[in-house]
Short mmCIF file of C-alpha atoms in Angstrom, two decimals:
data_model
loop_
_atom_site.label_atom_id
_atom_site.label_comp_id
_atom_site.label_asym_id
_atom_site.label_seq_id
_atom_site.Cartn_x
_atom_site.Cartn_y
_atom_site.Cartn_z
CA MET A 3 0.00 0.00 0.00
CA LYS A 4 1.31 3.40 -0.86
CA ARG A 5 1.97 5.57 2.11
CA ARG A 6 0.64 9.00 1.26
CA ASP A 7 -3.09 9.68 1.32
CA PHE A 8 -2.69 13.05 -0.38
CA MET A 9 -1.92 11.63 -3.82
CA ILE A 10 -4.26 9.92 -6.27
CA THR A 11 -2.31 7.68 -8.58
CA ALA A 12 -3.04 5.51 -11.53
CA ALA A 13 -2.24 2.53 -9.37
CA ALA A 14 -4.86 3.58 -6.85
CA ALA A 15 -7.41 3.94 -9.61
CA ALA A 16 -6.65 0.41 -10.66
CA ALA A 17 -7.01 -0.99 -7.13
CA GLY A 18 -9.18 -4.04 -6.91
CA THR A 19 -8.59 -5.01 -10.51
CA ALA A 20 -6.18 -7.57 -11.85
CA PHE A 21 -3.23 -5.43 -12.92
CA MET A 22 -0.38 -6.62 -15.07
CA PRO A 23 2.39 -4.18 -15.96
CA ARG A 24 2.75 -3.25 -19.60
CA MET A 25 5.15 -5.65 -21.25
CA SER A 26 8.22 -4.18 -22.87
CA PHE A 27 10.42 -5.86 -25.42
CA ALA A 28 14.07 -5.88 -24.49
CA ALA A 29 16.44 -3.98 -26.70
CA GLU A 30 20.12 -3.36 -26.18
CA GLY A 31 20.69 0.19 -25.02
CA VAL A 32 17.10 0.59 -23.78
CA ILE A 33 16.87 0.08 -20.02
CA ASP A 34 13.48 -1.35 -19.12
CA TRP A 35 12.79 0.38 -15.80
CA TYR A 36 9.85 -0.33 -13.50
CA THR A 37 8.47 1.46 -10.47
CA SER A 38 5.79 0.84 -7.87
CA SER A 39 6.15 4.34 -6.41
CA ASP A 40 3.75 7.27 -6.54
CA SER A 41 3.20 9.38 -9.64
CA ASN A 42 5.45 12.15 -8.33
CA ILE A 43 8.38 9.70 -8.45
CA LEU A 44 7.60 8.77 -12.05
CA ASP A 45 7.41 12.49 -12.86
CA PHE A 46 10.78 13.05 -11.15
CA TRP A 47 12.42 10.36 -13.23
CA THR A 48 10.72 11.53 -16.42
CA ASN A 49 11.62 15.19 -16.00
CA THR A 50 14.91 15.06 -14.07
CA VAL A 51 16.72 11.72 -14.02
CA LYS A 52 15.99 10.45 -17.53
CA PRO A 53 17.16 13.51 -19.49
CA ALA A 54 20.25 13.96 -17.29
CA PHE A 55 21.25 10.29 -17.52
CA GLU A 56 20.67 10.03 -21.25
CA ALA A 57 22.69 13.20 -21.85
CA ALA A 58 25.57 11.75 -19.83
CA HIS A 59 25.33 8.32 -21.51
CA PRO A 60 24.82 8.73 -25.27
CA GLY A 61 23.28 5.65 -26.86
CA VAL A 62 21.45 4.57 -23.71
CA THR A 63 17.79 5.42 -23.08
CA LEU A 64 15.35 4.74 -20.26
CA ASN A 65 11.98 3.11 -20.88
CA LEU A 66 10.02 4.15 -17.80
CA VAL A 67 7.13 1.84 -16.92
CA ASP A 68 4.66 2.09 -14.03
CA ALA A 69 4.34 -1.39 -12.50
CA GLY A 70 1.33 -0.26 -10.50
CA ASP A 71 2.25 -1.46 -7.04
CA GLY A 72 4.49 -3.83 -5.14
CA ALA A 73 2.63 -6.83 -6.51
CA GLY A 74 3.44 -5.65 -10.01
CA ILE A 75 7.16 -5.53 -9.22
CA ILE A 76 7.02 -8.98 -7.65
CA SER A 77 5.32 -10.42 -10.74
CA ILE A 78 8.12 -9.06 -12.92
CA GLY A 79 10.65 -10.57 -10.50
CA GLU A 80 8.90 -13.92 -10.88
CA ARG A 81 9.13 -13.50 -14.64
CA ALA A 82 12.86 -12.86 -14.28
CA ILE A 83 13.28 -16.08 -12.28
CA ALA A 84 11.44 -18.07 -14.93
CA ALA A 85 13.51 -16.42 -17.66
CA LYS A 86 16.74 -17.27 -15.83
CA GLN A 87 15.72 -20.90 -15.58
CA SER A 88 14.83 -21.14 -19.26
CA GLY A 89 17.59 -18.92 -20.62
CA ALA A 90 15.08 -16.38 -21.91
CA ASP A 91 15.10 -12.59 -21.65
CA PRO A 92 13.24 -11.27 -18.57
CA GLN A 93 12.36 -8.05 -20.44
CA ALA A 94 13.32 -6.08 -17.34
CA ASP A 95 16.53 -4.38 -16.27
CA PHE A 96 15.93 -2.09 -13.31
CA PHE A 97 13.46 -1.79 -10.44
CA GLU A 98 13.25 1.75 -9.07
CA SER A 99 11.54 0.37 -5.97
CA GLY A 100 11.88 -3.19 -4.79
CA ASP A 101 12.58 -5.55 -1.93
CA ALA A 102 15.55 -7.84 -2.54
CA LEU A 103 13.81 -10.57 -0.53
CA LEU A 104 10.85 -10.59 -2.93
CA PRO A 105 9.86 -12.65 -4.72
CA ALA A 106 11.22 -15.35 -2.46
CA GLY A 107 14.19 -17.09 -4.03
CA ALA A 108 15.14 -14.29 -6.42
CA ILE A 109 18.60 -13.83 -4.91
CA ASP A 110 19.30 -17.57 -4.79
CA ALA A 111 18.12 -17.86 -8.40
CA GLY A 112 20.73 -15.28 -9.41
CA VAL A 113 18.37 -12.70 -10.89
CA TYR A 114 19.35 -9.77 -8.66
CA THR A 115 22.78 -8.17 -8.98
CA ASN A 116 24.98 -7.89 -5.92
CA ILE A 117 25.27 -4.09 -5.88
CA ALA A 118 27.93 -4.08 -3.16
CA GLU A 119 30.26 -6.10 -5.37
CA ALA A 120 29.40 -4.42 -8.67
CA GLY A 121 32.15 -1.82 -8.50
CA LEU A 122 30.02 1.32 -8.38
CA ALA A 123 32.19 4.41 -7.94
CA ASN A 124 29.61 6.00 -5.64
CA TYR A 125 28.64 2.96 -3.57
CA ASP A 126 30.79 3.91 -0.58
CA LYS A 127 28.88 7.21 -0.33
CA ILE A 128 25.65 5.44 0.68
CA ASN A 129 24.45 6.22 4.20
CA PRO A 130 25.37 3.08 6.18
CA LEU A 131 22.12 3.42 8.13
CA ALA A 132 20.23 2.84 4.88
CA ILE A 133 21.90 -0.38 3.72
CA GLN A 134 19.58 -3.36 4.12
CA SER A 135 20.96 -5.83 1.58
CA GLU A 136 23.91 -6.09 -0.78
CA TYR A 137 21.37 -6.73 -3.52
CA SER A 138 19.53 -3.42 -3.33
CA LEU A 139 20.50 0.23 -3.60
CA PRO A 140 18.99 2.77 -1.17
CA TYR A 141 18.93 5.98 -3.19
CA ARG A 142 16.22 8.11 -1.57
CA GLY A 143 14.40 8.21 1.72
CA SER A 144 11.74 9.92 3.75
CA GLN A 145 11.23 10.39 7.47
CA VAL A 146 8.58 11.88 9.68
CA LEU A 147 9.60 15.30 11.02
CA LEU A 148 8.02 17.96 13.17
CA ALA A 149 6.78 20.98 11.21
CA TYR A 150 5.93 24.17 13.07
CA ASP A 151 4.99 27.82 12.66
CA THR A 152 8.09 29.93 13.34
CA THR A 153 5.93 33.04 13.83
CA LYS A 154 4.60 31.36 16.98
CA LEU A 155 7.56 29.23 18.03
CA ASP A 156 11.14 30.47 17.87
CA PRO A 157 13.33 27.85 16.17
CA ALA A 158 15.73 28.15 19.10
CA ASP A 159 12.95 26.81 21.32
CA ALA A 160 11.78 24.00 19.05
CA PRO A 161 11.85 20.65 20.90
CA LYS A 162 14.79 18.40 20.03
CA THR A 163 13.94 15.41 22.26
CA TRP A 164 10.79 13.48 23.07
CA ASP A 165 10.70 14.82 26.62
CA GLU A 166 11.03 18.38 25.32
CA LEU A 167 8.22 17.72 22.84
CA VAL A 168 5.88 16.40 25.53
CA ALA A 169 6.72 19.37 27.75
CA TRP A 170 5.95 21.77 24.88
CA ILE A 171 2.63 20.05 24.07
CA LYS A 172 1.51 20.33 27.68
CA ALA A 173 2.66 23.95 27.95
CA ASN A 174 0.78 24.86 24.74
CA PRO A 175 -2.58 23.08 24.94
CA GLY A 176 -4.48 22.84 21.69
CA GLN A 177 -1.46 23.62 19.52
CA PHE A 178 -0.37 20.10 18.53
CA VAL A 179 -2.20 17.48 16.50
CA TYR A 180 -1.34 14.15 14.92
CA ASN A 181 -3.47 12.06 12.62
CA ARG A 182 -4.97 8.69 13.41
CA PRO A 183 -2.26 6.05 12.91
CA ASP A 184 -4.19 4.03 10.35
CA LYS A 185 -4.99 7.10 8.23
CA GLY A 186 -1.49 8.28 7.39
CA GLY A 187 2.13 7.55 8.15
CA SER A 188 2.92 10.87 9.82
CA GLY A 189 0.57 10.14 12.71
CA GLY A 190 1.33 6.44 12.52
CA ASN A 191 5.03 7.07 13.03
CA PHE A 192 4.37 9.58 15.80
CA VAL A 193 2.59 6.74 17.62
CA ARG A 194 5.52 4.45 16.87
CA ARG A 195 7.92 7.01 18.30
CA ALA A 196 5.89 6.85 21.53
CA ILE A 197 6.25 3.07 21.43
CA HIS A 198 10.02 3.41 21.06
CA GLN A 199 10.05 5.88 23.95
CA ALA A 200 8.18 3.44 26.15
CA ASN A 201 10.53 0.59 25.32
CA GLY A 202 14.01 1.91 25.95
CA LEU A 203 14.51 3.86 22.71
CA ASP A 204 15.56 0.61 21.05
CA PRO A 205 13.92 -0.03 17.65
CA SER A 206 15.60 -3.46 17.45
CA VAL A 207 13.20 -4.68 20.13
CA PHE A 208 10.55 -5.00 17.43
CA THR A 209 10.92 -7.35 14.46
CA VAL A 210 8.47 -8.45 11.83
CA ASP A 211 8.20 -11.94 13.32
CA ASN A 212 8.37 -11.40 17.10
CA TYR A 213 4.83 -10.20 17.78
CA THR A 214 2.88 -12.16 20.34
CA GLN A 215 -0.27 -11.13 22.16
CA GLU A 216 1.56 -11.08 25.49
CA PHE A 217 4.55 -9.09 24.25
CA GLY A 218 2.33 -6.74 22.28
CA ASP A 219 0.07 -5.98 25.22
CA GLU A 220 3.06 -5.24 27.43
CA ALA A 221 5.10 -3.15 24.96
CA LEU A 222 2.20 -1.23 23.46
CA GLY A 223 0.43 -0.76 26.78
CA LYS A 224 3.30 1.41 28.03
CA ALA A 225 2.98 3.58 24.92
CA TRP A 226 -0.78 4.00 25.37
CA GLU A 227 -0.04 5.48 28.79
CA ILE A 228 2.25 8.09 27.20
CA LEU A 229 -0.27 9.00 24.51
CA ASN A 230 -3.15 9.18 26.98
CA ASP A 231 -1.08 11.51 29.13
CA ILE A 232 -0.76 14.09 26.33
CA ALA A 233 -4.25 13.60 24.86
CA PRO A 234 -5.98 16.37 26.86
CA SER A 235 -3.36 18.86 25.62
CA LEU A 236 -3.88 18.09 21.93
CA TYR A 237 -5.91 20.13 19.46
CA ASP A 238 -9.55 20.53 20.49
CA ASN A 239 -8.96 18.77 23.84
CA GLY A 240 -7.91 15.50 22.27
CA ALA A 241 -8.96 15.48 18.62
CA TYR A 242 -7.03 13.70 15.89
CA ALA A 243 -6.59 14.62 12.23
CA SER A 244 -8.15 12.33 9.63
CA GLY A 245 -4.92 11.98 7.68
CA ASN A 246 -1.63 13.54 6.57
CA THR A 247 -3.41 16.17 4.50
CA GLN A 248 -5.70 17.41 7.26
CA SER A 249 -2.74 17.83 9.59
CA LEU A 250 -1.07 20.01 6.97
CA GLN A 251 -4.25 22.00 6.51
CA LEU A 252 -4.56 22.70 10.23
CA LEU A 253 -0.97 23.95 10.29
CA SER A 254 -1.37 26.05 7.13
CA GLN A 255 -4.55 27.65 8.51
CA GLY A 256 -2.81 28.59 11.76
CA VAL A 257 -5.16 26.43 13.81
CA VAL A 258 -2.22 24.56 15.37
CA THR A 259 1.44 25.41 15.77
CA MET A 260 3.08 22.01 15.31
CA ILE A 261 2.42 18.66 13.59
CA PRO A 262 4.32 15.51 12.63
CA VAL A 263 4.64 15.29 8.84
CA TRP A 264 6.44 13.32 6.14
CA SER A 265 9.64 15.04 5.05
CA ASP A 266 8.93 14.84 1.32
CA GLN A 267 5.35 15.99 1.72
CA VAL A 268 6.22 19.02 3.84
CA LEU A 269 9.18 20.09 1.69
CA GLN A 270 6.98 19.96 -1.40
CA ALA A 271 4.21 21.82 0.42
CA ILE A 272 6.61 24.63 1.31
CA ASP A 273 8.04 24.73 -2.22
CA GLN A 274 4.55 24.91 -3.74
CA GLY A 275 3.31 27.56 -1.33
CA VAL A 276 0.83 25.27 0.40
CA LEU A 277 2.73 26.05 3.59
CA PRO A 278 4.44 29.43 4.11
CA GLU A 279 8.20 29.86 4.04
CA THR A 280 7.95 30.61 7.76
CA THR A 281 7.33 26.90 8.36
CA GLY A 282 10.10 25.42 10.48
CA LEU A 283 11.26 21.80 10.45
CA VAL A 284 12.99 19.87 13.18
CA GLN A 285 13.92 16.25 13.88
CA LEU A 286 14.20 14.71 17.34
CA GLN A 287 17.84 14.09 18.16
CA ASP A 288 17.49 11.54 20.99
CA LEU A 289 15.78 9.13 18.59
CA ALA A 290 14.33 10.32 15.30
CA LEU A 291 10.81 9.59 14.19
CA ALA A 292 10.61 6.57 11.93
CA GLY A 293 11.18 6.61 8.21
CA GLY A 294 12.51 4.44 5.47
CA PHE A 295 14.34 4.24 2.16
CA THR A 296 13.36 3.29 -1.35
CA ARG A 297 15.75 0.72 -2.76
CA SER A 298 16.51 -0.01 -6.39
CA ILE A 299 17.42 -3.38 -7.87
CA VAL A 300 19.40 -4.30 -11.00
CA ILE A 301 18.29 -7.45 -12.82
CA GLU A 302 21.33 -9.68 -13.24
CA ASN A 303 20.04 -11.49 -16.32
CA GLY A 304 18.63 -8.41 -18.00
CA THR A 305 19.81 -7.44 -21.46
CA ASN A 306 21.10 -4.12 -20.17
CA ARG A 307 22.72 -5.12 -16.89
CA ASP A 308 25.88 -3.06 -17.42
CA ALA A 309 23.96 0.05 -18.47
CA SER A 310 21.67 -0.44 -15.47
CA LEU A 311 24.69 -0.42 -13.18
CA GLN A 312 25.71 2.87 -14.78
CA LEU A 313 22.23 4.15 -13.93
CA ALA A 314 22.56 2.87 -10.35
CA ASP A 315 25.84 4.77 -9.99
CA PHE A 316 24.35 7.87 -11.60
CA ILE A 317 21.47 8.20 -9.14
CA LEU A 318 24.02 8.31 -6.31
CA SER A 319 25.74 11.30 -7.91
CA GLU A 320 25.66 14.70 -6.21
CA GLU A 321 23.49 16.05 -9.04
CA ILE A 322 20.68 13.56 -8.49
CA GLN A 323 21.01 13.31 -4.71
CA SER A 324 20.72 17.09 -4.47
CA ALA A 325 17.68 17.04 -6.77
CA ILE A 326 16.04 14.46 -4.49
CA LEU A 327 16.20 17.09 -1.76
CA THR A 328 15.34 20.20 -3.76
CA GLU A 329 12.92 18.88 -6.37
CA LEU A 330 11.44 15.74 -4.86
CA GLY A 331 11.49 16.71 -1.21
CA GLY A 332 13.04 13.40 -0.22
CA PHE A 333 16.10 12.53 1.82
CA PRO A 334 19.38 11.55 0.14
CA GLY A 335 20.45 7.94 0.02
CA VAL A 336 24.07 8.98 0.45
CA SER A 337 25.54 10.25 3.69
CA TRP A 338 24.90 13.93 4.25
CA ASP A 339 28.66 14.56 4.04
CA TYR A 340 28.30 14.10 0.29
CA ILE A 341 25.61 16.76 -0.02
CA SER A 342 26.76 20.30 -0.80
CA PRO A 343 27.56 22.51 2.23
CA GLU A 344 24.81 24.91 1.13
CA LEU A 345 22.14 22.20 1.26
CA ARG A 346 23.52 20.73 4.48
CA GLU A 347 23.18 24.13 6.11
CA ARG A 348 19.71 24.66 4.64
CA PHE A 349 18.43 21.35 5.99
CA ALA A 350 20.55 21.21 9.15
CA ASP A 351 17.60 20.86 11.55
CA ILE A 352 16.23 17.78 9.81
CA VAL A 353 19.42 15.78 9.32
CA PRO A 354 18.71 12.63 11.35
CA GLN A 355 21.21 11.11 13.74
CA THR A 356 19.28 7.86 13.46
CA ILE A 357 16.88 6.39 10.92
CA PRO A 358 14.67 4.06 12.95
CA THR A 359 12.14 1.80 11.30
CA PHE A 360 9.23 -0.18 12.64
CA PRO A 361 8.12 -3.58 11.29
CA GLY A 362 4.74 -4.22 9.75
CA GLY A 363 3.00 -7.57 9.82
CA ASP A 364 1.10 -8.35 13.00
CA TRP A 365 2.54 -5.26 14.70
CA GLU A 366 0.68 -2.94 12.36
CA ALA A 367 -2.74 -4.37 13.16
CA ALA A 368 -1.94 -4.48 16.88
CA ILE A 369 -0.89 -0.82 16.90
CA ASN A 370 -3.92 0.41 14.99
CA ASP A 371 -6.44 -1.70 16.89
CA GLY A 372 -4.83 -0.98 20.24
CA TRP A 373 -4.71 2.79 19.63
CA TYR A 374 -8.44 2.94 18.93
CA ARG A 375 -9.28 0.80 21.95
CA ASN A 376 -6.94 2.40 24.45
CA VAL A 377 -6.23 5.96 23.30
CA ALA A 378 -9.21 7.05 21.22
CA PRO A 379 -12.16 4.81 22.14
CA ASN A 380 -14.63 7.55 21.25
CA VAL A 381 -13.31 8.02 17.72
CA ASP A 382 -15.30 6.33 14.95
CA ARG A 383 -12.70 4.33 13.07
CA ASN A 384 -14.72 4.41 9.86
CA SER A 385 -15.36 8.14 9.80
#
């Protein structure tokens, strides 16, 4: 499922229907590229990456194809496995967004390239916190930040730790809001930050396969206590936004002073004038709010493997990594040391010291269900 509720994509329009990505016929020098990301990512590649890459690599072109969603990417991966086994062409070269563990067996079948061993000139620039597998390339990211109105809150006084944030919320009743955790990732990851706070600030405590009813009740129960403690000080004496977009609207209208928000969404909102330039951004420095990276994959048995590795190296270049910040509103996949001093200074308050994640699976349902039962029992989940 795509994270942001503020975008309507072609993939969303096709939800509920049997979707098969458009087939492309492999040709040497034409990189067959697939994405499961939102339409703004496809636009970024169409308008920024593709022309820059093709200008730098004469004779190589990008065929950009929307795979619809994660299932579409997986189906192409399954096709690549079958092609490897039969000696056929997988008609795919590059996944803009993919999980190296999916489809199961892809790595063992030899259809994904080991990026760490491929000799990319820029590989060592990747932020070590972002590396998940040698078979995928983290090239852009997004985290939840705190956005605030600097006309009401001096940046020097913006909270930098969870305890400072809670103290500010209580000292400024009605001026903070987060959205329901099942209606958007900004509120969802604010809730998860409370869970981390209640469990020793150690994200490694939670894994995709270690949920049990007993452990969940204990670990999440401590977080519900934290969230209930601040509830009376929230907007409208304990109201919650219906999604990422409504949180932004409440901030833009001056109804509240601070909200949690996705980094790419808020940077784009400021750039487009949806939020004023007086909007401040800050990241917690004791433990950041959760986020994640988009990882690309090169198909080992694709016709254009070598050209695809050139593309993988190119998207780690300073030109593209800077554009991810300034044009896309995302976070760089490389360490911030490789971003220009001007941009580092511009985004200094949102450079994370950590990039925590939180697993899905059974944890996601337990968090959403438990929040409604224990924190917001009077909120209609279906409204």
